[in-house]
CSV table of C-alpha atoms in Angstrom, one decimal:
chain,number,residue,atom,x,y,z
A,27,MET,CA,80.0,222.7,186.8
A,28,SER,CA,78.0,219.4,186.7
A,29,LEU,CA,79.6,218.3,183.4
A,30,PHE,CA,83.0,218.9,185.0
A,31,ASP,CA,81.9,217.1,188.1
A,32,GLY,CA,80.9,214.0,186.0
A,33,ILE,CA,84.2,214.0,184.1
A,34,ILE,CA,86.3,214.0,187.3
A,35,GLY,CA,84.3,211.2,188.9
A,36,ASN,CA,81.7,213.2,191.0
A,37,ALA,CA,78.1,212.1,190.8
A,38,SER,CA,75.8,214.8,189.4
A,39,GLU,CA,72.0,214.7,189.6
A,40,VAL,CA,70.2,214.1,186.3
A,41,ASP,CA,66.7,215.1,185.3
A,42,ASN,CA,64.2,212.2,185.9
A,43,SER,CA,62.3,212.7,182.7
A,44,THR,CA,65.4,212.5,180.6
A,45,ILE,CA,66.3,209.2,182.3
A,46,GLU,CA,62.8,207.8,181.9
A,47,LYS,CA,63.0,208.4,178.1
A,48,GLU,CA,66.5,206.8,178.0
A,49,LEU,CA,65.2,203.7,180.0
A,50,GLU,CA,61.8,203.3,178.3
A,51,ASP,CA,62.7,199.8,177.2
A,52,ILE,CA,64.0,198.8,180.7
A,53,LEU,CA,61.3,200.2,183.0
A,54,ILE,CA,58.1,198.3,183.5
A,55,PRO,CA,54.7,199.9,183.1
A,56,GLU,CA,53.9,202.3,185.9
A,57,GLU,CA,57.5,202.4,187.1
A,58,ASN,CA,58.8,205.9,187.7
A,59,VAL,CA,62.3,207.3,188.2
A,60,ASP,CA,62.5,208.9,191.6
A,61,LEU,CA,66.1,210.1,191.5
A,62,ALA,CA,69.1,209.6,189.2
A,63,PHE,CA,72.8,210.4,189.3
A,64,LYS,CA,75.4,210.4,186.6
A,65,LEU,CA,78.9,209.1,187.5
A,66,VAL,CA,81.2,209.8,184.5
A,67,ARG,CA,79.2,207.9,181.9
A,68,ASP,CA,77.4,205.5,184.2
A,69,LEU,CA,74.0,206.1,185.9
A,70,ILE,CA,72.7,205.3,189.3
A,71,ILE,CA,68.9,205.2,189.1
A,72,PHE,CA,66.4,204.9,191.9
A,73,THR,CA,62.9,203.9,190.8
A,74,ASP,CA,59.7,203.0,192.7
A,75,TYR,CA,60.8,199.4,192.9
A,76,ARG,CA,64.5,199.0,192.4
A,77,LEU,CA,68.0,200.4,192.0
A,78,ILE,CA,69.4,200.3,188.5
A,79,ILE,CA,73.1,200.7,187.7
A,80,ALA,CA,73.7,201.5,184.0
A,81,ASP,CA,77.3,200.7,183.1
A,82,LYS,CA,78.1,202.2,179.8
A,83,GLN,CA,80.9,200.4,178.0
A,84,GLY,CA,83.2,200.8,175.1
A,85,ILE,CA,84.5,204.0,173.4
A,86,THR,CA,81.1,205.2,172.3
A,87,GLY,CA,79.1,204.1,175.3
A,88,LYS,CA,76.5,202.4,173.1
A,89,LYS,CA,76.9,199.1,174.8
A,90,VAL,CA,75.2,199.3,178.2
A,91,GLU,CA,74.9,196.7,181.0
A,92,TYR,CA,71.9,197.3,183.2
A,93,LYS,CA,72.2,195.9,186.7
A,94,SER,CA,68.9,195.8,188.6
A,95,TYR,CA,68.6,195.4,192.3
A,96,PRO,CA,65.1,195.1,193.8
A,97,TYR,CA,65.2,197.0,197.1
A,98,LYS,CA,64.0,194.0,199.0
A,99,SER,CA,67.1,192.0,197.9
A,100,ILE,CA,69.6,194.6,199.2
A,101,SER,CA,70.7,193.3,202.6
A,102,ARG,CA,73.2,196.1,203.5
A,103,PHE,CA,75.3,198.9,202.0
A,104,SER,CA,78.3,201.0,203.1
A,105,VAL,CA,79.7,204.4,202.5
A,106,GLU,CA,83.4,205.1,202.9
A,107,THR,CA,84.2,208.8,202.9
A,108,MET,CA,87.3,210.5,201.7
A,109,GLY,CA,90.3,210.9,204.0
A,110,HIS,CA,93.5,213.0,204.0
A,111,PHE,CA,95.4,210.4,202.0
A,112,ASP,CA,92.6,208.4,200.5
A,113,LEU,CA,91.2,210.8,197.9
A,114,ASP,CA,88.1,208.9,196.9
A,115,ALA,CA,84.9,207.8,198.5
A,116,GLU,CA,83.4,204.4,198.0
A,117,PHE,CA,79.8,203.0,198.0
A,118,LYS,CA,79.2,199.3,198.3
A,119,ILE,CA,76.0,197.3,198.0
A,120,TRP,CA,75.4,193.7,199.2
A,121,ILE,CA,72.5,191.5,198.2
A,122,SER,CA,70.9,188.8,200.4
A,123,GLY,CA,73.1,185.8,201.0
A,124,ALA,CA,76.3,187.3,199.4
A,125,THR,CA,79.5,187.7,201.3
A,126,GLU,CA,81.1,190.0,198.7
A,127,PRO,CA,79.6,193.3,197.5
A,128,ALA,CA,77.4,193.0,194.4
A,129,GLU,CA,78.3,196.6,193.5
A,130,SER,CA,81.2,198.8,194.4
A,131,LEU,CA,81.3,202.4,193.1
A,132,GLU,CA,84.1,204.9,193.5
A,133,PHE,CA,83.6,208.7,193.8
A,134,ARG,CA,86.3,211.4,193.8
A,135,LYS,CA,85.7,214.5,195.9
A,136,ASP,CA,82.0,213.9,195.9
A,137,LYS,CA,79.4,215.6,197.9
A,138,ASN,CA,76.5,213.6,196.4
A,139,ILE,CA,77.5,210.3,197.9
A,140,ASN,CA,75.6,211.2,201.0
A,141,ASP,CA,72.5,212.0,198.9
A,142,ILE,CA,72.8,208.6,197.2
A,143,GLN,CA,73.2,206.8,200.5
A,144,LYS,CA,70.1,208.6,201.9
A,145,ALA,CA,68.0,207.7,198.9
A,146,LEU,CA,69.1,204.0,199.1
A,147,ALA,CA,68.4,204.0,202.9
A,148,GLN,CA,65.0,205.4,202.4
A,149,ALA,CA,64.1,202.9,199.6
A,150,VAL,CA,65.5,199.9,201.4
A,151,LEU,CA,64.1,200.7,204.9
A,152,ASN,CA,60.6,201.5,203.5
A,153,GLN,CA,60.2,198.0,202.1
């Protein structure tokens, strides 16, 4: 079911140790993955210090853009849930001083958007 969820745009939780191995060149020493979600091919990763969005590009997904947002630089975020006619949910993140969102992620029929929002709230508010 989680593979199917990822294909149709739902975020599915991913094993932390698998992500730590995949990001061994990105993570700093002593940085641990707390929580990770896969959204189609992309990843949303919560570590001890930051939020990392891994945007896999191209046909093979070998090219990856890693966007790193230290929790202290995130000034606000929003979650827009699905409606009757709007069939996707949206998650937006703003960084300090920006008027436009730094990140905007779309989810379809997703129950994990609330888990992602809670994880980000906990990380940002505990700074």
